[in-house]
PDB file of C-alpha atoms in Angstrom:
ATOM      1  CA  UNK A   1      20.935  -4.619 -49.674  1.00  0.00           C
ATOM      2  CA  UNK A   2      23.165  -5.273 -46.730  1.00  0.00           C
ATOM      3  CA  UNK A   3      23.992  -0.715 -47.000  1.00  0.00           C
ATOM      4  CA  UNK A   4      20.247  -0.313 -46.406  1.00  0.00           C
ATOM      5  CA  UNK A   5      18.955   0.831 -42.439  1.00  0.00           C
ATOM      6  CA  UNK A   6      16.473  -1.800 -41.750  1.00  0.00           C
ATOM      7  CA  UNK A   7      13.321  -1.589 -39.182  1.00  0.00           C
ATOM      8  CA  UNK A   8      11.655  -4.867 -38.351  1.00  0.00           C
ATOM      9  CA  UNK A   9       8.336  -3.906 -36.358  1.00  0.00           C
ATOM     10  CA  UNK A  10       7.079  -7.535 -34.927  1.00  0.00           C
ATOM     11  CA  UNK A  11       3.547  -8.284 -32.859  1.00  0.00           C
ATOM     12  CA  UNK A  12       5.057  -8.864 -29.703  1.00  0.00           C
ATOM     13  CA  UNK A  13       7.904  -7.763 -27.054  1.00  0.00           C
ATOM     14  CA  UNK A  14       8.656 -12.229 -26.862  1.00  0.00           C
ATOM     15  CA  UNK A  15       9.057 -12.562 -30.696  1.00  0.00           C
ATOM     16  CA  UNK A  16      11.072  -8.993 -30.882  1.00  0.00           C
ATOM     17  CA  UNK A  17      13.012 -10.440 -28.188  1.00  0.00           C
ATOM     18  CA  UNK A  18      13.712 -13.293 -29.913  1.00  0.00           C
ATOM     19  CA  UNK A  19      14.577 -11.675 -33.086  1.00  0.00           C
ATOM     20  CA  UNK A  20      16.948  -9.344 -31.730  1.00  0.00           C
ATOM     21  CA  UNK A  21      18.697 -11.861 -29.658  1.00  0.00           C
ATOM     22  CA  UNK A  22      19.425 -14.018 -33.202  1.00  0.00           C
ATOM     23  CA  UNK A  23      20.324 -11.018 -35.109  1.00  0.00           C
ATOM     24  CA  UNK A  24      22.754  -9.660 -32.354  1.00  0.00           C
ATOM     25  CA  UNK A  25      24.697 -13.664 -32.302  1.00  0.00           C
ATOM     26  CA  UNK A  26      24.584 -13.321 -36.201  1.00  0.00           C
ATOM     27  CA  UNK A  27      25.452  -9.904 -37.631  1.00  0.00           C
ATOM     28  CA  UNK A  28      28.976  -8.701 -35.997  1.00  0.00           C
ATOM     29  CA  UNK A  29      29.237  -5.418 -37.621  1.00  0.00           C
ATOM     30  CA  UNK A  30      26.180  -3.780 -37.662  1.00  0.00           C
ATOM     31  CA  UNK A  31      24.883  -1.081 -35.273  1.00  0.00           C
ATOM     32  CA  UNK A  32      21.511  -3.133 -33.766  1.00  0.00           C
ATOM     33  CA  UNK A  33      19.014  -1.284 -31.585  1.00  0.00           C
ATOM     34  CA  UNK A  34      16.174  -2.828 -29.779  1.00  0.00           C
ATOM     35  CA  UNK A  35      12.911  -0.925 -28.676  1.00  0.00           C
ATOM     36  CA  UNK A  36       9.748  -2.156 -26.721  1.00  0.00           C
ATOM     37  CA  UNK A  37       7.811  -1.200 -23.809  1.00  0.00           C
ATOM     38  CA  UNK A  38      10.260  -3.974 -21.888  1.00  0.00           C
ATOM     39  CA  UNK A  39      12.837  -1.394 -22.458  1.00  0.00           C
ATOM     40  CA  UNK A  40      12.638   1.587 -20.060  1.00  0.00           C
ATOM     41  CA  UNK A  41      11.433   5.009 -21.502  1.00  0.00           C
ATOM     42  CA  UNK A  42      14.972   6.449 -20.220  1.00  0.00           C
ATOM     43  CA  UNK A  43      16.992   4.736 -22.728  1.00  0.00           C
ATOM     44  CA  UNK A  44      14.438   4.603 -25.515  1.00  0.00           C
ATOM     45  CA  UNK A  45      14.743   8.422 -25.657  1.00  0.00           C
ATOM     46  CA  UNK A  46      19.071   7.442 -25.587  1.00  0.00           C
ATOM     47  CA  UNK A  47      17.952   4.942 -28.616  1.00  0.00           C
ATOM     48  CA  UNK A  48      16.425   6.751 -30.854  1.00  0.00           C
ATOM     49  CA  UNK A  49      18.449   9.862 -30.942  1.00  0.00           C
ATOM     50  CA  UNK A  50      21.319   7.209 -31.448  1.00  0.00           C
ATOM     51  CA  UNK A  51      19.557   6.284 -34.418  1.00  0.00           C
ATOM     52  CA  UNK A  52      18.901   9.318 -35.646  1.00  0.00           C
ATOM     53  CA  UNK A  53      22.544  10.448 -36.125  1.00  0.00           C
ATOM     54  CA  UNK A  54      23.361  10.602 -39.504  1.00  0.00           C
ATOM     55  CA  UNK A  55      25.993   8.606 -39.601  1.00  0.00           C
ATOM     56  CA  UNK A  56      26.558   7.314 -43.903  1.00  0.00           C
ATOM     57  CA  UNK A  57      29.405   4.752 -42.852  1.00  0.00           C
ATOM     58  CA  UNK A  58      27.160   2.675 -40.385  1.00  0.00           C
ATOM     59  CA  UNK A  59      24.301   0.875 -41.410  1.00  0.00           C
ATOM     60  CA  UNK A  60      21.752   0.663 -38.710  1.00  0.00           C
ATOM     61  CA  UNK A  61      19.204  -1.807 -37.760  1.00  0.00           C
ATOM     62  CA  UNK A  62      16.278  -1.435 -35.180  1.00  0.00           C
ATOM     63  CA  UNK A  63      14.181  -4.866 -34.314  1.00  0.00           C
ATOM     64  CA  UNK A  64      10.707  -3.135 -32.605  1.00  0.00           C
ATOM     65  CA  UNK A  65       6.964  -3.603 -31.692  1.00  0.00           C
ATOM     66  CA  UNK A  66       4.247  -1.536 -32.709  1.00  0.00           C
ATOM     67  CA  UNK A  67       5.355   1.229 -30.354  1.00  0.00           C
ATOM     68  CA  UNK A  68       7.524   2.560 -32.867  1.00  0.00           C
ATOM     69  CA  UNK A  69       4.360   3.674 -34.469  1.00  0.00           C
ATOM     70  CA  UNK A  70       2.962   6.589 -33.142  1.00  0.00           C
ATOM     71  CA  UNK A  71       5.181   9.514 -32.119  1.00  0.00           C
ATOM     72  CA  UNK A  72       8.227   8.350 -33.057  1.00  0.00           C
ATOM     73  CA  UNK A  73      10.099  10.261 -35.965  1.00  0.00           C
ATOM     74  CA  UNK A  74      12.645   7.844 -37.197  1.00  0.00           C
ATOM     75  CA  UNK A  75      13.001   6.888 -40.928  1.00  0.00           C
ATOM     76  CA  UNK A  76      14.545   3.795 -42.406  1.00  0.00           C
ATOM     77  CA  UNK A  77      15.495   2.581 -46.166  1.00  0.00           C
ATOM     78  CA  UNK A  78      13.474  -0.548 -45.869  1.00  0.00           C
ATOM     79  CA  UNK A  79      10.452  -1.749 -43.491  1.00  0.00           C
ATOM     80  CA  UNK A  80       9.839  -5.536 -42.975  1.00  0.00           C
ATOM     81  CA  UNK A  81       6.215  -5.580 -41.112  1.00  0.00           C
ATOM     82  CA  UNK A  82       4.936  -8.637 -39.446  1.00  0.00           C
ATOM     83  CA  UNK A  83       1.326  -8.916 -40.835  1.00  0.00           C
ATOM     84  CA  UNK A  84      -1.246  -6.799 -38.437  1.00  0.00           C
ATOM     85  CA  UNK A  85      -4.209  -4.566 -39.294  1.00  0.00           C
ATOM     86  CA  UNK A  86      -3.866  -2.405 -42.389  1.00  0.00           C
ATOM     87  CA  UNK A  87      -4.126   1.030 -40.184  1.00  0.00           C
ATOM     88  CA  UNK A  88      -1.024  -0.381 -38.872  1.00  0.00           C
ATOM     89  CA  UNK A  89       0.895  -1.871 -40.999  1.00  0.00           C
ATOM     90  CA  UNK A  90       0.580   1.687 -43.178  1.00  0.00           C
ATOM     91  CA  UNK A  91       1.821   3.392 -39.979  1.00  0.00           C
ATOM     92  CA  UNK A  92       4.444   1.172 -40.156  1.00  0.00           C
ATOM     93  CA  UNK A  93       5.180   2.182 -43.587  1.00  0.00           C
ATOM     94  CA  UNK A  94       5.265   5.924 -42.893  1.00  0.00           C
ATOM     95  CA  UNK A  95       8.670   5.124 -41.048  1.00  0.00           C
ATOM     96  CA  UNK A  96       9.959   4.263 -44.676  1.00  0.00           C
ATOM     97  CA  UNK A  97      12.225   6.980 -46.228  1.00  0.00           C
ATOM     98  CA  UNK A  98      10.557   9.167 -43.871  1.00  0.00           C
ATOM     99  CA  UNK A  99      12.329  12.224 -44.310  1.00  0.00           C
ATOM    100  CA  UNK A 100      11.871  11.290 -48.343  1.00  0.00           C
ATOM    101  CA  UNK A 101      16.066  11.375 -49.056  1.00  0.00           C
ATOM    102  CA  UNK A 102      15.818   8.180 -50.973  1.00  0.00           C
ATOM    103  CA  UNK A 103      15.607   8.738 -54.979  1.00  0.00           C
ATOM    104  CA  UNK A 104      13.572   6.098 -55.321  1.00  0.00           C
ATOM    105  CA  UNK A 105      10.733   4.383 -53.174  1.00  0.00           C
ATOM    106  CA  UNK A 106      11.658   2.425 -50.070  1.00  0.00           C
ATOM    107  CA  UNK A 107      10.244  -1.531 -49.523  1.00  0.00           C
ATOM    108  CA  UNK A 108       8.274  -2.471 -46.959  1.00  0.00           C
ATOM    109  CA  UNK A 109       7.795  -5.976 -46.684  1.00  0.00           C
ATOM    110  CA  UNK A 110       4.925  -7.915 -44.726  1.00  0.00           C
ATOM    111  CA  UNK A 111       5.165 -11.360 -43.311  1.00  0.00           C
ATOM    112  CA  UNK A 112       3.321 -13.819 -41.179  1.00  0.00           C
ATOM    113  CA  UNK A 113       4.567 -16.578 -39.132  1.00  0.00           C
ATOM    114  CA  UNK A 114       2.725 -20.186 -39.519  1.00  0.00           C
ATOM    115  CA  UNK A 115       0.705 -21.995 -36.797  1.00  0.00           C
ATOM    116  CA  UNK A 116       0.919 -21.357 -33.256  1.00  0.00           C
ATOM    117  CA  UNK A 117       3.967 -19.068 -34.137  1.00  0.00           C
ATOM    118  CA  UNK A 118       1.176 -16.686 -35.322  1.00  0.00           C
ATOM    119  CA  UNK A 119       0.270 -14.351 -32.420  1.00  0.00           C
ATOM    120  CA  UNK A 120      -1.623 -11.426 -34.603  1.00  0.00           C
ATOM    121  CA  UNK A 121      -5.074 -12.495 -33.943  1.00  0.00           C
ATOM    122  CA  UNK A 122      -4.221 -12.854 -30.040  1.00  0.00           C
ATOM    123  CA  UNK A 123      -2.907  -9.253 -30.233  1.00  0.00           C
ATOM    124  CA  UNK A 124      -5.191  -7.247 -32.438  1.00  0.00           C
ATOM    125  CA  UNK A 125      -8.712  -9.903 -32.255  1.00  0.00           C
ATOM    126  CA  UNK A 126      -9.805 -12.258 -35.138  1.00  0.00           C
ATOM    127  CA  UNK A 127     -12.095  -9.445 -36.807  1.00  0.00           C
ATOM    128  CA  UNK A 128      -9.142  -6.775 -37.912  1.00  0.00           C
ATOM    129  CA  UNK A 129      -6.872  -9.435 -39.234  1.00  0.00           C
ATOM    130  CA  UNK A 130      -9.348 -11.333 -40.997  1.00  0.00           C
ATOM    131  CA  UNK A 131     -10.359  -7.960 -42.599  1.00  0.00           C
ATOM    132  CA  UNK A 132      -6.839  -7.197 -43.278  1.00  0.00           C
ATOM    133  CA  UNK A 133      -5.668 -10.787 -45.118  1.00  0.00           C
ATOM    134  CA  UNK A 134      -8.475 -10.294 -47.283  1.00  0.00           C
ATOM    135  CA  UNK A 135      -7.144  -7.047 -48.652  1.00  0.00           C
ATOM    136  CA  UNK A 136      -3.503  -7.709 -48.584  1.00  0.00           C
ATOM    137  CA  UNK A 137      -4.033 -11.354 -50.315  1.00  0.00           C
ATOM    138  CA  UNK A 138      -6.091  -9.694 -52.641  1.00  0.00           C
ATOM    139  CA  UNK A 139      -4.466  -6.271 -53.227  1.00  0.00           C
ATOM    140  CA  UNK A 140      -0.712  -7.131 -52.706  1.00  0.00           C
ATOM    141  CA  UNK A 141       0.560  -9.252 -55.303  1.00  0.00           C
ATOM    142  CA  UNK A 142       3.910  -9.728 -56.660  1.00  0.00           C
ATOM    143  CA  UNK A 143       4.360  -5.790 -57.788  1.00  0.00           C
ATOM    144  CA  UNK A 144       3.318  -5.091 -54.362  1.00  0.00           C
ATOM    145  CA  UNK A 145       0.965  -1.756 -53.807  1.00  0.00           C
ATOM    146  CA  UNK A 146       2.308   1.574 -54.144  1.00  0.00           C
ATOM    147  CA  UNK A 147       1.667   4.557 -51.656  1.00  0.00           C
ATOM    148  CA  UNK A 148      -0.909   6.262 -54.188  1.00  0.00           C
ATOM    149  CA  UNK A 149      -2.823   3.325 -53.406  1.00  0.00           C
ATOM    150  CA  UNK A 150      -3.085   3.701 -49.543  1.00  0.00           C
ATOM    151  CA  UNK A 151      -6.294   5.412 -49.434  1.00  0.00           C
ATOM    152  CA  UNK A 152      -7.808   2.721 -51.067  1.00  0.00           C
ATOM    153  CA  UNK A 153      -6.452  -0.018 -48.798  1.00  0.00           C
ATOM    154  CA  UNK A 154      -7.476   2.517 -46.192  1.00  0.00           C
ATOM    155  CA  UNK A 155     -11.165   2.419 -47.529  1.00  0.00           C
ATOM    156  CA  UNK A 156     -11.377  -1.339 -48.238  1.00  0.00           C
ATOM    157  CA  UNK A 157     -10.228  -2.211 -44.647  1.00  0.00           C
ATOM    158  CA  UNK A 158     -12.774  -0.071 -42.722  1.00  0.00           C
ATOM    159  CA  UNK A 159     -15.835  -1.238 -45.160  1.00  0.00           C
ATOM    160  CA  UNK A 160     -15.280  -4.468 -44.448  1.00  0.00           C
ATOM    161  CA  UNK A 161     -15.108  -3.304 -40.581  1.00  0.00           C
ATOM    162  CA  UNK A 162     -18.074  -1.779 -41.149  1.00  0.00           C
ATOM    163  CA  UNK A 163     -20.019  -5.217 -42.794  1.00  0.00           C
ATOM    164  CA  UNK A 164     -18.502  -6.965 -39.456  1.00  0.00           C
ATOM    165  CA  UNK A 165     -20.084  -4.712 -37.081  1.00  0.00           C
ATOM    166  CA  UNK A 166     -23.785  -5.075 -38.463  1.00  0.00           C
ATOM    167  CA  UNK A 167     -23.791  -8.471 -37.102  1.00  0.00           C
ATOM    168  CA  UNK A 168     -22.367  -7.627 -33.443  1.00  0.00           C
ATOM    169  CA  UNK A 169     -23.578  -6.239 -30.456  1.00  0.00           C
ATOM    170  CA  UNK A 170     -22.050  -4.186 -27.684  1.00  0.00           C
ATOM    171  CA  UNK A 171     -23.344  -4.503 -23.786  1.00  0.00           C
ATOM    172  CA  UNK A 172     -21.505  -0.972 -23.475  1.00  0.00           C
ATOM    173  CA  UNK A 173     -22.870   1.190 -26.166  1.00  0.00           C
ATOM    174  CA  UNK A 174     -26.480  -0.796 -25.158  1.00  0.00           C
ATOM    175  CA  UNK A 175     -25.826   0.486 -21.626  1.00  0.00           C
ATOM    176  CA  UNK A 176     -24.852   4.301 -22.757  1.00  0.00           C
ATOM    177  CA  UNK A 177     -27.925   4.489 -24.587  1.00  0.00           C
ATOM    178  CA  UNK A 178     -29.801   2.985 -21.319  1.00  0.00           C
ATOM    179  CA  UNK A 179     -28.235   5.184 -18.987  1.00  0.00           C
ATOM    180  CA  UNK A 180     -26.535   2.489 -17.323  1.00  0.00           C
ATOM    181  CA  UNK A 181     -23.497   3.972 -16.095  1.00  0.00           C
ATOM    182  CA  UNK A 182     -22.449   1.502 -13.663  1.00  0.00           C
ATOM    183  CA  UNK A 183     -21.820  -0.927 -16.354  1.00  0.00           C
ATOM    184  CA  UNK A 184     -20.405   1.819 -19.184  1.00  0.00           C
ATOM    185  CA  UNK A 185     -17.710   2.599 -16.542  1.00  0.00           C
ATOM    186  CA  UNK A 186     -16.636  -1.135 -16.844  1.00  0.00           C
ATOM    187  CA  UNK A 187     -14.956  -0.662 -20.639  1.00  0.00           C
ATOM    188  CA  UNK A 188     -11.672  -0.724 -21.456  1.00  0.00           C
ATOM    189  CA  UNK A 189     -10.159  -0.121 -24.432  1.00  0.00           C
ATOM    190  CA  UNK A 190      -7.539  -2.196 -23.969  1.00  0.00           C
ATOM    191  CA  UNK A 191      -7.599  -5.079 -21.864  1.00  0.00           C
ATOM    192  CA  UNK A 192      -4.889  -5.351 -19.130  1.00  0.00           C
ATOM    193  CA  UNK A 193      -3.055  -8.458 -17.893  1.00  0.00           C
ATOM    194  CA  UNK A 194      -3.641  -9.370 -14.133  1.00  0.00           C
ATOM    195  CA  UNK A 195      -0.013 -10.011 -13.701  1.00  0.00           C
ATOM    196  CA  UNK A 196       1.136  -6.601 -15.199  1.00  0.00           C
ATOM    197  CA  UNK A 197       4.182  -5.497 -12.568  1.00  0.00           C
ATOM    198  CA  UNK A 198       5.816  -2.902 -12.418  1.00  0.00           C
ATOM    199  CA  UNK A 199       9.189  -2.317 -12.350  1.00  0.00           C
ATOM    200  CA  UNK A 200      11.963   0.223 -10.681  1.00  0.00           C
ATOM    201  CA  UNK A 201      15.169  -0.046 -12.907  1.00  0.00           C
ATOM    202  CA  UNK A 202      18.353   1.144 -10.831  1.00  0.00           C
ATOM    203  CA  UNK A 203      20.042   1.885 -14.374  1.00  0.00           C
ATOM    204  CA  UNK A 204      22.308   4.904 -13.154  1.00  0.00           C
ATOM    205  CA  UNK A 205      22.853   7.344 -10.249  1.00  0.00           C
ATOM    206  CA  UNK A 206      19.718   9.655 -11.215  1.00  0.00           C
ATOM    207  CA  UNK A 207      17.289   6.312 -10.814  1.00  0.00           C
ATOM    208  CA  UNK A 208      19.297   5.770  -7.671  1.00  0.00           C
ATOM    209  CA  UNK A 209      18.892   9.098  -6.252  1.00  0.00           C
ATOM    210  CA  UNK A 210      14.879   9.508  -7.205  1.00  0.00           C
ATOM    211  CA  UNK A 211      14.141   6.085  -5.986  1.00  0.00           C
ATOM    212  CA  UNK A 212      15.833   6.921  -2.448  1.00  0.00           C
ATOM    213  CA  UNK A 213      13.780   9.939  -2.626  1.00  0.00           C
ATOM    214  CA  UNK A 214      10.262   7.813  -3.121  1.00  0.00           C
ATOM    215  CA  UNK A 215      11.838   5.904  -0.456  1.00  0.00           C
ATOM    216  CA  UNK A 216      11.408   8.755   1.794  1.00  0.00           C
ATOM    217  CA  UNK A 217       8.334   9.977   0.857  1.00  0.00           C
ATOM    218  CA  UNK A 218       6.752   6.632   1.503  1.00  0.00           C
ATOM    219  CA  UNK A 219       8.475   6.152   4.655  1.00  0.00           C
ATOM    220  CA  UNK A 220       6.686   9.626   6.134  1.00  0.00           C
ATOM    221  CA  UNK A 221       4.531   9.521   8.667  1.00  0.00           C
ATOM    222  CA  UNK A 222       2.417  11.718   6.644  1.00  0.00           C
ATOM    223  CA  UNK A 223      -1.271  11.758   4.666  1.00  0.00           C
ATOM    224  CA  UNK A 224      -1.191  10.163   1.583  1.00  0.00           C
ATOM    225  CA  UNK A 225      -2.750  12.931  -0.238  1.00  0.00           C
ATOM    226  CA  UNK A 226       0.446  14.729   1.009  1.00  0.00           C
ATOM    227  CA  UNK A 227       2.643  11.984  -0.080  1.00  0.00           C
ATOM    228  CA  UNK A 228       1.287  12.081  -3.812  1.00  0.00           C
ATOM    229  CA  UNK A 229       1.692  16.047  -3.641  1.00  0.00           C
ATOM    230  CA  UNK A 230       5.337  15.486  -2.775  1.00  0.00           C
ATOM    231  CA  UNK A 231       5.268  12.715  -5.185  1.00  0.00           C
ATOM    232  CA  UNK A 232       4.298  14.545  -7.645  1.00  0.00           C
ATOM    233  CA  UNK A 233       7.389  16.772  -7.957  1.00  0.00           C
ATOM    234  CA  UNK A 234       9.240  13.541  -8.918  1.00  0.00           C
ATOM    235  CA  UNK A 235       6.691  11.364 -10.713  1.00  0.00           C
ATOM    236  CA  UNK A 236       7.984  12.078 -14.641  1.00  0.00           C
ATOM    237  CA  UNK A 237      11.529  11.300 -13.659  1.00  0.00           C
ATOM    238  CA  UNK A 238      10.532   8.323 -11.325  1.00  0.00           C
ATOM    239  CA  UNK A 239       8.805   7.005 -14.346  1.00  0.00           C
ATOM    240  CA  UNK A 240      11.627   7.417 -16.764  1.00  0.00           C
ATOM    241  CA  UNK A 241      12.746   4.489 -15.171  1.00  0.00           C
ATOM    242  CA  UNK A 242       9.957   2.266 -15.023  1.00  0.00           C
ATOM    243  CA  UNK A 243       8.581  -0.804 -16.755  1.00  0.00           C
ATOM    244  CA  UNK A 244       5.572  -2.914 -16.385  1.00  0.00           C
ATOM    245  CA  UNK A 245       6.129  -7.108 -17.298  1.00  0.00           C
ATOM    246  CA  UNK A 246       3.897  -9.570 -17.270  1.00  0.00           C
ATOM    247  CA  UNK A 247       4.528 -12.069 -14.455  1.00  0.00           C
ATOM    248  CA  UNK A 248       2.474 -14.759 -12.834  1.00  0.00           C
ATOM    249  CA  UNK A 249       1.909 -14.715  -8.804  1.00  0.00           C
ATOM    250  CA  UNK A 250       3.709 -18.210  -8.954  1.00  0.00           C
ATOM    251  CA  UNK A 251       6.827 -16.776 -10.738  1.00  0.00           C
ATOM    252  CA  UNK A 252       7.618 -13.494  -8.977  1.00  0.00           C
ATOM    253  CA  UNK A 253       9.813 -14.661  -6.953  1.00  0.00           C
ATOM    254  CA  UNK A 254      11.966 -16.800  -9.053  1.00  0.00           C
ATOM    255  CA  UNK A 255      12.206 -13.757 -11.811  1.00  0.00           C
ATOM    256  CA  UNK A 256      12.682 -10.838  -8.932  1.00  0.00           C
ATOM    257  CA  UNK A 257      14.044 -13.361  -6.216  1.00  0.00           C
ATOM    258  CA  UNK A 258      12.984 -10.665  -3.452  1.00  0.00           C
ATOM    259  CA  UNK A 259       9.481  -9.046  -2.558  1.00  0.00           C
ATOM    260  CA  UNK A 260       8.609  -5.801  -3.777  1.00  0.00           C
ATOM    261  CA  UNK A 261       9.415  -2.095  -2.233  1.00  0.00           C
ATOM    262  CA  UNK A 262       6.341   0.011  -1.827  1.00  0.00           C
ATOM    263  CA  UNK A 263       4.510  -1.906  -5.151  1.00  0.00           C
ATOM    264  CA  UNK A 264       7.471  -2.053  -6.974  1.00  0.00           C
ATOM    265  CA  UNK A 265       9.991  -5.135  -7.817  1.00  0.00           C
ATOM    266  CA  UNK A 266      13.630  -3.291  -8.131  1.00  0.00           C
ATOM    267  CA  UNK A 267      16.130  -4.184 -10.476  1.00  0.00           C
ATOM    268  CA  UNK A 268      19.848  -3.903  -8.580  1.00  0.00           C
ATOM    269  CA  UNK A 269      22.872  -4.537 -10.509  1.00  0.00           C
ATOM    270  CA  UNK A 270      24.575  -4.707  -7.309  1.00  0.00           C
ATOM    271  CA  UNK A 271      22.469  -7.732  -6.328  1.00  0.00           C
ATOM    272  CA  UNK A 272      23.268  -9.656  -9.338  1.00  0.00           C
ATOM    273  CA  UNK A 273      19.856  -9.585 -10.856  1.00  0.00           C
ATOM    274  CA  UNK A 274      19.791 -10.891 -14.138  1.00  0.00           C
ATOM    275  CA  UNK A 275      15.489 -10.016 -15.441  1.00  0.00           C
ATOM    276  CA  UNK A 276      16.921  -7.056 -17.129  1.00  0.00           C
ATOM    277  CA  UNK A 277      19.392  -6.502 -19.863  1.00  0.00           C
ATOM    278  CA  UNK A 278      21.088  -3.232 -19.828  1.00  0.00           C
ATOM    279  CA  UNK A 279      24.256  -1.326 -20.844  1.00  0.00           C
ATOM    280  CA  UNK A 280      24.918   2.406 -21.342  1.00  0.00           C
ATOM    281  CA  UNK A 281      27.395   1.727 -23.558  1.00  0.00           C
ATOM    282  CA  UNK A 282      26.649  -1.642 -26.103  1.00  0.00           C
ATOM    283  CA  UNK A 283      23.125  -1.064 -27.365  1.00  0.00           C
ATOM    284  CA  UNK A 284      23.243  -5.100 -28.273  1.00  0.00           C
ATOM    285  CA  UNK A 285      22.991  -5.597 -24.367  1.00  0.00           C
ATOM    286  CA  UNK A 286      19.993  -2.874 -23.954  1.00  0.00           C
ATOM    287  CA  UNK A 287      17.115  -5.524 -24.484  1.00  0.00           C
ATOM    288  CA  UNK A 288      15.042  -4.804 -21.595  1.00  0.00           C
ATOM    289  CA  UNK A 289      13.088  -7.228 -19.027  1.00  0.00           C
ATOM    290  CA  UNK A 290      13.988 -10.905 -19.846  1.00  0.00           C
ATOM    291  CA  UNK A 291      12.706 -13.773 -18.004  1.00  0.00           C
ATOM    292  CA  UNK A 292      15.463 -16.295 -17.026  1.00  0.00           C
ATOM    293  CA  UNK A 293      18.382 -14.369 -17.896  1.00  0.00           C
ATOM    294  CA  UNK A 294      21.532 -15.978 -16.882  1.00  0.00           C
ATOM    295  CA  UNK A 295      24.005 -12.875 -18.536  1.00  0.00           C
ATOM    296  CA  UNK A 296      26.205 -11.337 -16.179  1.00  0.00           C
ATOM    297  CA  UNK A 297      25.284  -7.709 -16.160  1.00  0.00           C
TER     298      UNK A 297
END
């Protein structure tokens, strides 16, 4: 239904990247938003009040990852989900005729890629999607599953958690119930990349003005613990404009071309730099940190 507002919520920031890029060369007319955690929490906030304008002569379209799923209160006619675990894939589907204005029941539509193009088990580990295919191949056919039916998929997917977890062990709750702090304190929930940089974006002249302020801050010949306390004052604007990207040591300087500033890689317009994608004014141009750009910005 080319009336409908359409979110596609994909695995990862490369593939949503991708998406959005093919969409934006392929559909002239329609308003297309991007949103990932390559995009800076400054015009993510810009984004989705943008979407959230009711607005009945412009269809809108918003290509995403999973961070649309939590916290965000944005509703759409029709969700297309790429296939992850079923607590997800139903939060997904709670961004489907949200507000409940539709007369009748919105879609929402999962799909997998083939091969090596399939990421979910790198993103989410074998166990939960295993889990999850089960029920969806055996739950979803062609009528598809209605919401009454949630609970149930809801119930299905952690039993057969459950049946996994008899068979494995785990060194941390083993070292809890030891005592064994020193290796407890070693978890992570979620594991973090080793080349995770972060990034100052220079989008506009309150990024310019708070960054020249950490500038100062750093430059004092002061304590640190006095430096964080005057830090501190800033730190929820400073991070409005910040990103973190996965680089390798090896690439950093042909992505940032420069070293960084106090821990930080800076995006500069003014310098030509071309890893980020950003205008205040076409949304099609606001797709965040990408590697090897060659668009003028």
């Amino acid at each position: 239904n080319p009336n409908e507002n359409i979110l596609v919520i994909m695995n990862t920031r490369n593939s949503s990247s991708k998406l959005f890029e093919l969409l934006s060369d392929n559909i002239p007319d329609d308003s297309l938003f991007y949103l990932s955690s390559s995009v800076s929490p400054f015009e993510r906030k810009i984004i989705i009040d943008e979407i959230k304008k009711h607005d009945e002569n412009t269809r809108k379209i918003l290509v995403s990852t999973q961070l649309i799923e939590a916290g965000v209160d944005i509703s759409f006619d029709t969700v297309f989900r790429e296939v992850a675990p079923v607590d997800s894939v139903l939060q997904g589907a709670g961004r489907a005729n949200r507000y409940n204005l539709n007369k009748s029941p919105s879609s929402v539509y999962i799909f997998a890629f083939e091969g090596k193009e399939d990421k979910s088990s790198l993103i989410y580990g074998s166990e939960l999607m295993q889990a999850s295919r089960q029920i969806f191949n055996s739950k979803i056919g062609e009528g598809g599953v209605s919401e009454n039916h949630y609970l149930e998929l809801i119930r299905e997917y952690f039993t057969a958690l459950k049946s996994f977890s008899t068979n494995l062990g785990c060194e941390y709750l083993n070292a809890v119930s030891s005592l064994e702090f020193e290796n407890t304190g070693k978890f992570t929930l979620i594991e973090e990349s080793k080349f995770q940089v972060p990034v100052f974006l220079l989008l506009n002249e309150e990024a310019i003005s708070v960054w020249t302020k950490f500038q100062e801050i750093m430059k004092e010949n002061i304590p640190i613990y006095e430096k964080k306390n005057k830090f501190a004052f800033i730190k929820s604007r400073f991070y409005e404009f910040v990103i973190n990207v996965s680089v390798k040591d090896d690439e950093r300087m042909n992505v940032f071309n420069r070293e960084p500033e106090f821990g930080f890689q800076v995006w500069n317009p003014d310098y030509g730099d071309s890893f980020y994608s950003y205008s205040p004014g076409d949304f099609r141009r606001n797709r965040g940190f990408v590697k090897n750009n060659s668009a003028v910005l």
